[in-house]
PDB file of C-alpha atoms in Angstrom:
ATOM      1  CA  LYS Q  51       0.000   0.000   0.000  1.00 69.00           C
ATOM      2  CA  GLU Q  52       2.911   2.339   0.712  1.00 75.00           C
ATOM      3  CA  GLU Q  53       4.655   1.152  -2.485  1.00 76.00           C
ATOM      4  CA  LYS Q  54       7.738   0.120  -0.517  1.00 81.00           C
ATOM      5  CA  ALA Q  55       7.599  -3.505  -1.632  1.00 86.00           C
ATOM      6  CA  GLN Q  56       5.989  -5.576  -4.352  1.00 90.00           C
ATOM      7  CA  VAL Q  57       3.471  -8.026  -2.893  1.00 93.00           C
ATOM      8  CA  THR Q  58       1.641 -10.925  -4.532  1.00 94.00           C
ATOM      9  CA  PHE Q  59      -1.587 -12.084  -2.877  1.00 94.00           C
ATOM     10  CA  LEU Q  60      -2.711 -15.623  -3.625  1.00 95.00           C
ATOM     11  CA  PRO Q  61      -6.285 -16.954  -3.367  1.00 94.00           C
ATOM     12  CA  VAL Q  62      -7.227 -20.111  -1.532  1.00 95.00           C
ATOM     13  CA  SER Q  63      -8.761 -23.067  -3.319  1.00 94.00           C
ATOM     14  CA  LYS Q  64     -12.559 -22.970  -3.453  1.00 94.00           C
ATOM     15  CA  VAL Q  65     -12.493 -26.770  -3.086  1.00 94.00           C
ATOM     16  CA  THR Q  66     -10.148 -27.199  -0.116  1.00 94.00           C
ATOM     17  CA  GLY Q  67     -10.351 -23.732   1.454  1.00 95.00           C
ATOM     18  CA  CYS Q  68      -6.550 -23.601   1.787  1.00 95.00           C
ATOM     19  CA  ILE Q  69      -3.606 -22.262  -0.163  1.00 96.00           C
ATOM     20  CA  GLU Q  70      -2.261 -24.514  -2.891  1.00 96.00           C
ATOM     21  CA  VAL Q  71       1.490 -25.101  -2.644  1.00 97.00           C
ATOM     22  CA  ASP Q  72       1.777 -25.235  -6.441  1.00 97.00           C
ATOM     23  CA  ASP Q  73       0.295 -21.721  -6.605  1.00 97.00           C
ATOM     24  CA  VAL Q  74       2.899 -20.463  -4.115  1.00 97.00           C
ATOM     25  CA  ILE Q  75       5.768 -21.938  -6.133  1.00 97.00           C
ATOM     26  CA  ALA Q  76       4.328 -20.603  -9.408  1.00 97.00           C
ATOM     27  CA  ALA Q  77       4.162 -17.088  -7.924  1.00 96.00           C
ATOM     28  CA  VAL Q  78       7.858 -17.036  -6.940  1.00 95.00           C
ATOM     29  CA  GLN Q  79       9.834 -14.401  -8.859  1.00 93.00           C
ATOM     30  CA  PRO Q  80      13.585 -13.744  -8.972  1.00 91.00           C
ATOM     31  CA  THR Q  81      13.078 -10.915  -6.476  1.00 91.00           C
ATOM     32  CA  THR Q  82      10.914 -12.929  -4.050  1.00 94.00           C
ATOM     33  CA  CYS Q  83      12.467 -12.845  -0.564  1.00 94.00           C
ATOM     34  CA  LEU Q  84       9.576 -13.761   1.778  1.00 96.00           C
ATOM     35  CA  VAL Q  85       6.564 -16.078   1.765  1.00 97.00           C
ATOM     36  CA  SER Q  86       4.032 -15.534   4.574  1.00 97.00           C
ATOM     37  CA  VAL Q  87       1.038 -17.846   5.114  1.00 97.00           C
ATOM     38  CA  MET Q  88      -1.123 -18.280   8.218  1.00 97.00           C
ATOM     39  CA  LEU Q  89      -1.009 -21.693   9.878  1.00 98.00           C
ATOM     40  CA  ALA Q  90      -4.774 -21.893  10.428  1.00 97.00           C
ATOM     41  CA  ASN Q  91      -7.475 -19.632   9.093  1.00 96.00           C
ATOM     42  CA  ASN Q  92      -9.139 -17.626  11.848  1.00 93.00           C
ATOM     43  CA  GLU Q  93     -12.659 -17.859  10.382  1.00 95.00           C
ATOM     44  CA  THR Q  94     -12.915 -21.322   8.845  1.00 96.00           C
ATOM     45  CA  GLY Q  95     -10.270 -23.047  10.985  1.00 96.00           C
ATOM     46  CA  VAL Q  96      -8.785 -24.686   7.874  1.00 97.00           C
ATOM     47  CA  LEU Q  97      -5.120 -25.698   8.289  1.00 97.00           C
ATOM     48  CA  MET Q  98      -2.617 -24.575   5.666  1.00 97.00           C
ATOM     49  CA  PRO Q  99       0.080 -26.943   4.294  1.00 97.00           C
ATOM     50  CA  ILE Q 100       2.966 -25.024   5.853  1.00 97.00           C
ATOM     51  CA  ALA Q 101       5.440 -27.920   6.183  1.00 97.00           C
ATOM     52  CA  GLU Q 102       4.979 -28.977   2.548  1.00 97.00           C
ATOM     53  CA  MET Q 103       5.256 -25.378   1.394  1.00 97.00           C
ATOM     54  CA  CYS Q 104       8.511 -24.953   3.317  1.00 97.00           C
ATOM     55  CA  ARG Q 105      10.000 -28.099   1.765  1.00 97.00           C
ATOM     56  CA  ARG Q 106       9.107 -26.908  -1.727  1.00 97.00           C
ATOM     57  CA  VAL Q 107      10.458 -23.413  -1.150  1.00 96.00           C
ATOM     58  CA  MET Q 108      13.708 -24.816   0.282  1.00 95.00           C
ATOM     59  CA  ALA Q 109      14.116 -26.809  -2.941  1.00 95.00           C
ATOM     60  CA  VAL Q 110      13.644 -23.589  -4.919  1.00 95.00           C
ATOM     61  CA  ASN Q 111      16.268 -21.879  -2.740  1.00 94.00           C
ATOM     62  CA  GLN Q 112      18.813 -24.593  -3.566  1.00 92.00           C
ATOM     63  CA  GLN Q 113      18.353 -23.933  -7.272  1.00 91.00           C
ATOM     64  CA  ARG Q 114      18.688 -20.144  -7.078  1.00 88.00           C
ATOM     65  CA  TYR Q 115      21.736 -18.234  -8.206  1.00 84.00           C
ATOM     66  CA  ALA Q 116      24.062 -16.800  -5.562  1.00 81.00           C
ATOM     67  CA  GLU Q 117      23.019 -13.206  -6.343  1.00 81.00           C
ATOM     68  CA  THR Q 118      19.318 -14.075  -5.957  1.00 86.00           C
ATOM     69  CA  PRO Q 119      17.866 -13.517  -2.474  1.00 88.00           C
ATOM     70  CA  ARG Q 120      17.032 -16.584  -0.392  1.00 92.00           C
ATOM     71  CA  ILE Q 121      13.314 -16.938   0.205  1.00 96.00           C
ATOM     72  CA  LEU Q 122      12.445 -16.754   3.900  1.00 96.00           C
ATOM     73  CA  LEU Q 123       9.273 -18.323   5.286  1.00 97.00           C
ATOM     74  CA  HIS Q 124       6.900 -16.932   7.914  1.00 98.00           C
ATOM     75  CA  THR Q 125       3.717 -18.328   9.397  1.00 98.00           C
ATOM     76  CA  ASP Q 126       1.226 -16.663  11.715  1.00 97.00           C
ATOM     77  CA  ALA Q 127       0.462 -19.444  14.214  1.00 97.00           C
ATOM     78  CA  ALA Q 128      -1.819 -17.351  16.459  1.00 96.00           C
ATOM     79  CA  GLN Q 129      -4.870 -19.526  15.805  1.00 95.00           C
ATOM     80  CA  GLY Q 130      -2.990 -22.816  16.064  1.00 96.00           C
ATOM     81  CA  ILE Q 131      -1.238 -22.546  19.427  1.00 95.00           C
ATOM     82  CA  GLY Q 132      -3.208 -24.305  22.151  1.00 94.00           C
ATOM     83  CA  LYS Q 133      -5.338 -26.275  19.685  1.00 96.00           C
ATOM     84  CA  LEU Q 134      -2.797 -28.321  17.744  1.00 96.00           C
ATOM     85  CA  ARG Q 135       0.875 -29.258  17.962  1.00 95.00           C
ATOM     86  CA  VAL Q 136       3.061 -26.449  16.641  1.00 96.00           C
ATOM     87  CA  ASP Q 137       6.784 -27.165  16.236  1.00 95.00           C
ATOM     88  CA  VAL Q 138       9.020 -24.831  14.260  1.00 95.00           C
ATOM     89  CA  GLN Q 139      11.377 -27.709  13.452  1.00 95.00           C
ATOM     90  CA  ASP Q 140       8.580 -29.781  11.926  1.00 96.00           C
ATOM     91  CA  LEU Q 141       7.205 -26.800  10.033  1.00 97.00           C
ATOM     92  CA  GLY Q 142      10.602 -25.628   8.762  1.00 96.00           C
ATOM     93  CA  VAL Q 143       9.761 -21.914   8.935  1.00 97.00           C
ATOM     94  CA  ASP Q 144      12.240 -19.092   9.468  1.00 96.00           C
ATOM     95  CA  TYR Q 145       9.748 -16.967  11.424  1.00 97.00           C
ATOM     96  CA  LEU Q 146       6.654 -17.775  13.484  1.00 97.00           C
ATOM     97  CA  THR Q 147       4.382 -15.378  15.346  1.00 97.00           C
ATOM     98  CA  ILE Q 148       2.037 -16.124  18.258  1.00 96.00           C
ATOM     99  CA  VAL Q 149      -0.152 -14.121  20.616  1.00 96.00           C
ATOM    100  CA  GLY Q 150      -0.949 -15.062  24.198  1.00 96.00           C
ATOM    101  CA  HIS Q 151      -4.676 -14.377  24.470  1.00 95.00           C
ATOM    102  CA  LYS Q 152      -5.389 -17.063  21.875  1.00 94.00           C
ATOM    103  CA  PHE Q 153      -4.242 -19.747  24.326  1.00 95.00           C
ATOM    104  CA  TYR Q 154      -5.364 -18.312  27.675  1.00 95.00           C
ATOM    105  CA  GLY Q 155      -2.207 -16.273  28.241  1.00 96.00           C
ATOM    106  CA  PRO Q 156      -1.666 -12.515  28.580  1.00 96.00           C
ATOM    107  CA  ARG Q 157      -2.353 -10.274  25.598  1.00 94.00           C
ATOM    108  CA  ILE Q 158       1.236 -10.116  24.411  1.00 94.00           C
ATOM    109  CA  GLY Q 159       2.841 -11.433  21.239  1.00 94.00           C
ATOM    110  CA  ALA Q 160       6.097 -13.160  20.388  1.00 94.00           C
ATOM    111  CA  LEU Q 161       8.176 -13.630  17.266  1.00 94.00           C
ATOM    112  CA  TYR Q 162      10.279 -16.744  16.737  1.00 95.00           C
ATOM    113  CA  ALA Q 163      13.244 -16.253  14.405  1.00 94.00           C
ATOM    114  CA  ARG Q 164      15.354 -19.266  13.467  1.00 93.00           C
ATOM    115  CA  GLY Q 165      18.571 -17.257  13.369  1.00 87.00           C
ATOM    116  CA  PRO Q 166      17.824 -13.723  14.572  1.00 84.00           C
ATOM    117  CA  GLY Q 167      20.067 -11.208  12.893  1.00 75.00           C
ATOM    118  CA  THR Q 168      21.932 -13.908  10.912  1.00 82.00           C
ATOM    119  CA  SER Q 169      20.122 -16.479   8.762  1.00 84.00           C
ATOM    120  CA  SER Q 170      16.754 -14.884   9.593  1.00 89.00           C
ATOM    121  CA  PRO Q 171      17.180 -11.094   9.592  1.00 88.00           C
ATOM    122  CA  VAL Q 172      15.290  -9.088  12.199  1.00 86.00           C
ATOM    123  CA  TYR Q 173      15.241  -5.311  11.828  1.00 85.00           C
ATOM    124  CA  ALA Q 174      14.437  -2.832  14.582  1.00 82.00           C
ATOM    125  CA  MET Q 175      11.207  -0.857  14.267  1.00 83.00           C
ATOM    126  CA  PHE Q 176      12.198   1.513  17.092  1.00 83.00           C
ATOM    127  CA  PHE Q 177      15.630   2.637  18.179  1.00 84.00           C
ATOM    128  CA  GLY Q 178      17.127   3.360  21.569  1.00 80.00           C
ATOM    129  CA  GLY Q 179      18.977   1.356  24.192  1.00 76.00           C
ATOM    130  CA  GLY Q 180      21.000  -1.683  23.247  1.00 77.00           C
ATOM    131  CA  GLN Q 181      19.856  -4.030  26.023  1.00 77.00           C
ATOM    132  CA  GLU Q 182      17.604  -5.983  23.608  1.00 78.00           C
ATOM    133  CA  ARG Q 183      20.454  -6.638  21.151  1.00 77.00           C
ATOM    134  CA  LYS Q 184      19.346  -3.375  19.506  1.00 79.00           C
ATOM    135  CA  PHE Q 185      16.149  -5.000  18.201  1.00 79.00           C
ATOM    136  CA  ARG Q 186      13.980  -2.723  20.354  1.00 80.00           C
ATOM    137  CA  PRO Q 187      14.380  -0.089  23.086  1.00 84.00           C
ATOM    138  CA  GLY Q 188      12.613   0.058  26.439  1.00 82.00           C
ATOM    139  CA  THR Q 189      12.249  -2.107  29.498  1.00 84.00           C
ATOM    140  CA  GLU Q 190      10.918  -5.623  29.065  1.00 86.00           C
ATOM    141  CA  ASN Q 191       7.390  -6.328  30.320  1.00 90.00           C
ATOM    142  CA  THR Q 192       8.570  -9.128  32.610  1.00 93.00           C
ATOM    143  CA  PRO Q 193       5.190 -10.225  34.101  1.00 95.00           C
ATOM    144  CA  MET Q 194       3.564 -10.595  30.695  1.00 96.00           C
ATOM    145  CA  ILE Q 195       6.590 -12.320  29.204  1.00 95.00           C
ATOM    146  CA  ALA Q 196       6.606 -14.775  32.109  1.00 97.00           C
ATOM    147  CA  GLY Q 197       2.854 -15.264  31.733  1.00 97.00           C
ATOM    148  CA  LEU Q 198       3.225 -16.026  28.046  1.00 96.00           C
ATOM    149  CA  GLY Q 199       5.945 -18.545  28.827  1.00 96.00           C
ATOM    150  CA  LYS Q 200       3.816 -20.256  31.473  1.00 97.00           C
ATOM    151  CA  ALA Q 201       0.803 -20.416  29.159  1.00 96.00           C
ATOM    152  CA  ALA Q 202       2.986 -21.974  26.458  1.00 95.00           C
ATOM    153  CA  GLU Q 203       4.327 -24.495  28.984  1.00 95.00           C
ATOM    154  CA  LEU Q 204       0.782 -25.528  29.924  1.00 95.00           C
ATOM    155  CA  VAL Q 205      -0.176 -25.860  26.272  1.00 94.00           C
ATOM    156  CA  VAL Q 206       2.708 -28.220  25.589  1.00 93.00           C
ATOM    157  CA  ARG Q 207       1.946 -30.312  28.672  1.00 96.00           C
ATOM    158  CA  GLU Q 208      -1.848 -30.450  28.357  1.00 96.00           C
ATOM    159  CA  LEU Q 209      -2.416 -30.122  24.607  1.00 96.00           C
ATOM    160  CA  GLU Q 210      -3.888 -33.582  24.090  1.00 96.00           C
ATOM    161  CA  VAL Q 211      -6.450 -32.998  26.836  1.00 96.00           C
ATOM    162  CA  TYR Q 212      -7.341 -29.499  25.593  1.00 96.00           C
ATOM    163  CA  ALA Q 213      -7.619 -30.464  21.919  1.00 97.00           C
ATOM    164  CA  SER Q 214      -9.606 -33.672  22.450  1.00 97.00           C
ATOM    165  CA  HIS Q 215     -12.102 -31.862  24.708  1.00 98.00           C
ATOM    166  CA  MET Q 216     -12.598 -29.042  22.207  1.00 98.00           C
ATOM    167  CA  GLN Q 217     -13.072 -31.440  19.297  1.00 97.00           C
ATOM    168  CA  GLU Q 218     -15.578 -33.561  21.226  1.00 98.00           C
ATOM    169  CA  VAL Q 219     -17.647 -30.499  22.171  1.00 98.00           C
ATOM    170  CA  ARG Q 220     -17.342 -28.941  18.680  1.00 98.00           C
ATOM    171  CA  ASP Q 221     -18.516 -32.165  17.045  1.00 98.00           C
ATOM    172  CA  TYR Q 222     -21.419 -32.322  19.518  1.00 98.00           C
ATOM    173  CA  LEU Q 223     -22.282 -28.720  18.606  1.00 98.00           C
ATOM    174  CA  GLU Q 224     -22.431 -29.576  14.906  1.00 98.00           C
ATOM    175  CA  GLU Q 225     -24.584 -32.645  15.589  1.00 98.00           C
ATOM    176  CA  LYS Q 226     -27.047 -30.573  17.652  1.00 98.00           C
ATOM    177  CA  LEU Q 227     -27.170 -27.856  14.982  1.00 98.00           C
ATOM    178  CA  LEU Q 228     -28.091 -30.447  12.358  1.00 98.00           C
ATOM    179  CA  ALA Q 229     -30.721 -31.943  14.639  1.00 97.00           C
ATOM    180  CA  ALA Q 230     -32.218 -28.513  15.366  1.00 97.00           C
ATOM    181  CA  PHE Q 231     -32.267 -27.011  11.863  1.00 97.00           C
ATOM    182  CA  GLY Q 232     -31.841 -29.916   9.433  1.00 96.00           C
ATOM    183  CA  LYS Q 233     -29.314 -30.333   6.655  1.00 94.00           C
ATOM    184  CA  ASN Q 234     -31.445 -28.364   4.176  1.00 95.00           C
ATOM    185  CA  ARG Q 235     -31.379 -25.246   6.363  1.00 96.00           C
ATOM    186  CA  LEU Q 236     -27.797 -25.486   7.591  1.00 97.00           C
ATOM    187  CA  HIS Q 237     -24.518 -24.918   5.794  1.00 97.00           C
ATOM    188  CA  PHE Q 238     -21.155 -25.589   7.437  1.00 97.00           C
ATOM    189  CA  ASN Q 239     -18.770 -22.999   6.012  1.00 96.00           C
ATOM    190  CA  SER Q 240     -15.770 -24.675   7.650  1.00 94.00           C
ATOM    191  CA  HIS Q 241     -16.214 -28.089   5.983  1.00 96.00           C
ATOM    192  CA  PHE Q 242     -13.923 -28.470   2.983  1.00 95.00           C
ATOM    193  CA  LYS Q 243     -13.216 -31.769   1.281  1.00 91.00           C
ATOM    194  CA  GLY Q 244      -9.682 -33.009   1.917  1.00 90.00           C
ATOM    195  CA  SER Q 245      -8.746 -30.293   4.439  1.00 94.00           C
ATOM    196  CA  ASP Q 246      -8.008 -30.564   8.139  1.00 95.00           C
ATOM    197  CA  LYS Q 247      -9.251 -27.899  10.527  1.00 96.00           C
ATOM    198  CA  LEU Q 248      -8.866 -26.679  14.077  1.00 97.00           C
ATOM    199  CA  PRO Q 249     -10.679 -28.728  16.729  1.00 97.00           C
ATOM    200  CA  ASN Q 250     -12.581 -25.767  18.194  1.00 97.00           C
ATOM    201  CA  THR Q 251     -14.025 -23.909  15.211  1.00 96.00           C
ATOM    202  CA  CYS Q 252     -17.472 -24.175  13.651  1.00 97.00           C
ATOM    203  CA  ASN Q 253     -18.403 -21.627  10.995  1.00 97.00           C
ATOM    204  CA  MET Q 254     -21.983 -22.133   9.883  1.00 97.00           C
ATOM    205  CA  SER Q 255     -24.983 -20.429   8.298  1.00 97.00           C
ATOM    206  CA  ILE Q 256     -28.667 -20.988   9.045  1.00 97.00           C
ATOM    207  CA  LEU Q 257     -30.248 -20.495   5.635  1.00 97.00           C
ATOM    208  CA  GLY Q 258     -33.121 -18.064   5.186  1.00 93.00           C
ATOM    209  CA  PRO Q 259     -33.783 -14.582   3.739  1.00 90.00           C
ATOM    210  CA  ASN Q 260     -33.872 -12.761   7.096  1.00 91.00           C
ATOM    211  CA  LEU Q 261     -31.306 -14.753   9.062  1.00 95.00           C
ATOM    212  CA  GLN Q 262     -28.158 -12.680   8.588  1.00 94.00           C
ATOM    213  CA  GLY Q 263     -25.534 -13.425  11.218  1.00 94.00           C
ATOM    214  CA  GLN Q 264     -25.604 -10.034  12.915  1.00 93.00           C
ATOM    215  CA  LYS Q 265     -29.401 -10.047  13.091  1.00 94.00           C
ATOM    216  CA  LEU Q 266     -29.380 -13.517  14.666  1.00 95.00           C
ATOM    217  CA  LEU Q 267     -26.917 -12.433  17.334  1.00 95.00           C
ATOM    218  CA  LEU Q 268     -29.068  -9.416  18.210  1.00 95.00           C
ATOM    219  CA  HIS Q 269     -31.939 -11.793  18.992  1.00 95.00           C
ATOM    220  CA  CYS Q 270     -29.821 -14.217  21.023  1.00 95.00           C
ATOM    221  CA  ARG Q 271     -30.010 -13.894  24.802  1.00 94.00           C
ATOM    222  CA  ARG Q 272     -27.055 -16.101  25.794  1.00 93.00           C
ATOM    223  CA  LEU Q 273     -24.903 -16.806  22.754  1.00 93.00           C
ATOM    224  CA  LEU Q 274     -21.730 -14.748  22.391  1.00 91.00           C
ATOM    225  CA  ALA Q 275     -20.249 -15.264  18.949  1.00 91.00           C
ATOM    226  CA  SER Q 276     -19.089 -13.347  15.891  1.00 90.00           C
ATOM    227  CA  VAL Q 277     -19.848 -13.157  12.193  1.00 88.00           C
ATOM    228  CA  GLY Q 278     -16.168 -13.091  11.276  1.00 70.00           C
ATOM    229  CA  ALA Q 279     -12.774 -11.876  12.398  1.00 62.00           C
ATOM    230  CA  ALA Q 280     -12.654  -8.945  14.824  1.00 58.00           C
ATOM    231  CA  CYS Q 281      -9.802  -7.442  12.804  1.00 55.00           C
ATOM    232  CA  HIS Q 282     -12.250  -6.946   9.890  1.00 51.00           C
ATOM    233  CA  SER Q 283     -15.172  -5.604  11.929  1.00 56.00           C
ATOM    234  CA  ASP Q 284     -14.784  -2.225  10.200  1.00 54.00           C
ATOM    235  CA  LYS Q 285     -16.238  -3.741   7.003  1.00 57.00           C
ATOM    236  CA  GLY Q 286     -19.796  -3.213   8.231  1.00 59.00           C
ATOM    237  CA  ASN Q 287     -22.541  -5.661   7.266  1.00 71.00           C
ATOM    238  CA  ARG Q 288     -20.781  -7.076   4.230  1.00 85.00           C
ATOM    239  CA  PRO Q 289     -20.213 -10.853   4.226  1.00 92.00           C
ATOM    240  CA  SER Q 290     -16.773 -12.080   5.197  1.00 92.00           C
ATOM    241  CA  HIS Q 291     -14.284 -11.816   2.336  1.00 92.00           C
ATOM    242  CA  VAL Q 292     -12.634 -14.957   3.730  1.00 94.00           C
ATOM    243  CA  LEU Q 293     -15.807 -16.983   3.143  1.00 96.00           C
ATOM    244  CA  LEU Q 294     -16.474 -15.403  -0.244  1.00 95.00           C
ATOM    245  CA  ASN Q 295     -12.931 -16.130  -1.415  1.00 94.00           C
ATOM    246  CA  SER Q 296     -13.332 -19.699  -0.156  1.00 95.00           C
ATOM    247  CA  GLY Q 297     -16.242 -20.240  -2.532  1.00 95.00           C
ATOM    248  CA  ILE Q 298     -19.130 -19.711  -0.088  1.00 96.00           C
ATOM    249  CA  PRO Q 299     -22.094 -18.081  -1.940  1.00 96.00           C
ATOM    250  CA  TYR Q 300     -22.822 -14.457  -1.020  1.00 95.00           C
ATOM    251  CA  GLU Q 301     -26.230 -15.081   0.583  1.00 95.00           C
ATOM    252  CA  VAL Q 302     -24.841 -18.004   2.603  1.00 96.00           C
ATOM    253  CA  ALA Q 303     -21.795 -16.012   3.758  1.00 96.00           C
ATOM    254  CA  GLY Q 304     -24.106 -13.189   4.855  1.00 95.00           C
ATOM    255  CA  ASN Q 305     -25.797 -15.541   7.321  1.00 96.00           C
ATOM    256  CA  ALA Q 306     -22.537 -16.849   8.773  1.00 96.00           C
ATOM    257  CA  LEU Q 307     -21.803 -17.252  12.466  1.00 96.00           C
ATOM    258  CA  ARG Q 308     -18.374 -18.207  13.745  1.00 96.00           C
ATOM    259  CA  LEU Q 309     -18.820 -20.406  16.808  1.00 96.00           C
ATOM    260  CA  SER Q 310     -15.799 -21.374  18.873  1.00 95.00           C
ATOM    261  CA  VAL Q 311     -15.585 -23.712  21.848  1.00 96.00           C
ATOM    262  CA  GLY Q 312     -12.929 -23.537  24.549  1.00 96.00           C
ATOM    263  CA  ARG Q 313     -11.321 -25.591  27.280  1.00 95.00           C
ATOM    264  CA  THR Q 314     -14.257 -25.177  29.649  1.00 96.00           C
ATOM    265  CA  THR Q 315     -17.145 -25.251  27.171  1.00 97.00           C
ATOM    266  CA  SER Q 316     -19.513 -28.068  28.117  1.00 97.00           C
ATOM    267  CA  LYS Q 317     -22.190 -29.989  26.259  1.00 98.00           C
ATOM    268  CA  GLU Q 318     -24.701 -28.282  28.553  1.00 97.00           C
ATOM    269  CA  ASP Q 319     -23.443 -24.943  27.237  1.00 97.00           C
ATOM    270  CA  VAL Q 320     -24.011 -26.223  23.712  1.00 97.00           C
ATOM    271  CA  ASP Q 321     -27.570 -27.309  24.554  1.00 97.00           C
ATOM    272  CA  ALA Q 322     -28.273 -23.838  25.916  1.00 97.00           C
ATOM    273  CA  ILE Q 323     -27.035 -21.963  22.850  1.00 96.00           C
ATOM    274  CA  ILE Q 324     -28.915 -24.308  20.508  1.00 97.00           C
ATOM    275  CA  GLU Q 325     -32.130 -23.319  22.287  1.00 97.00           C
ATOM    276  CA  ASP Q 326     -31.004 -19.694  22.103  1.00 97.00           C
ATOM    277  CA  LEU Q 327     -30.517 -19.932  18.337  1.00 97.00           C
ATOM    278  CA  LYS Q 328     -33.864 -21.684  17.876  1.00 97.00           C
ATOM    279  CA  GLN Q 329     -35.749 -18.940  19.713  1.00 96.00           C
ATOM    280  CA  ALA Q 330     -33.823 -16.242  17.792  1.00 95.00           C
ATOM    281  CA  VAL Q 331     -34.750 -17.816  14.439  1.00 96.00           C
ATOM    282  CA  LYS Q 332     -38.393 -18.124  15.535  1.00 95.00           C
ATOM    283  CA  GLU Q 333     -38.541 -14.485  16.651  1.00 94.00           C
ATOM    284  CA  ILE Q 334     -37.122 -13.246  13.345  1.00 94.00           C
ATOM    285  CA  GLU Q 335     -39.347 -15.435  11.204  1.00 92.00           C
ATOM    286  CA  ASP Q 336     -42.476 -14.617  13.235  1.00 90.00           C
ATOM    287  CA  CYS Q 337     -41.724 -10.911  12.877  1.00 86.00           C
ATOM    288  CA  ALA Q 338     -41.211 -11.288   9.096  1.00 79.00           C
ATOM    289  CA  THR Q 339     -44.525 -13.149   8.838  1.00 81.00           C
ATOM    290  CA  GLN Q 340     -46.405 -10.416  10.736  1.00 77.00           C
ATOM    291  CA  VAL Q 341     -44.875  -7.715   8.536  1.00 74.00           C
ATOM    292  CA  GLY Q 342     -45.888  -9.705   5.450  1.00 67.00           C
ATOM    293  CA  GLN Q 343     -49.448  -9.960   6.655  1.00 55.00           C
TER     294      GLN Q 343
END
């Protein structure tokens, strides 16, 4: 946007909902120096083929001329930490970013660099004291750093318990949604053939002309959910561009709700929000009927 670098944006497959590695390789130019792909999509939960992409890009690097820049690889793992195993060695990335509040830690972020300042360059955004190896000035926020470390420690130790609980409750949620609304009135926007997804995410639409996601939430008394990513909430009432680019029809994407379960979400909680959604749909449809009459 500031015309300081040339950027190529790649679409996801409308079949799998994830980036195609062949498309990434085809987009590489002689001047390409960085490839950045999220580990898991924050709206659909679909997992991206980061490890395969890294292997393919490393093969490209080995074939490049000495004067051609080496392609570095970055993944945003914010959505993945705490829900699936994330290991920089398995992934093969040069950089990985996380943020604490996504896995019950403090709202502070961290950047992993494979070889900071050497094989994986890191440039200062602010300048001042040299106590942080000149990467940044200021005093470290020790309590939040320690909190992030402790949260990460718990994730590593308890991941299997956390992930299996979330998947069990998420699957129960999807079963109850189908039972409540039927397969002809329900569309799962996070189900893509051949793709894996996060264990906690359910993106769905209840089909109907007056059942837009935001309207549904206004009629819910207990359910707290979203229609998309908070970082795109400035887009107003327009359907999520993530869903549209994933091949979800416009009218279906407009009705989308992103439901997430957590470590403490119970099946009783699910039962309660199903009833909440049922009464919200009934209120909206009854109101539309009265207006029509």
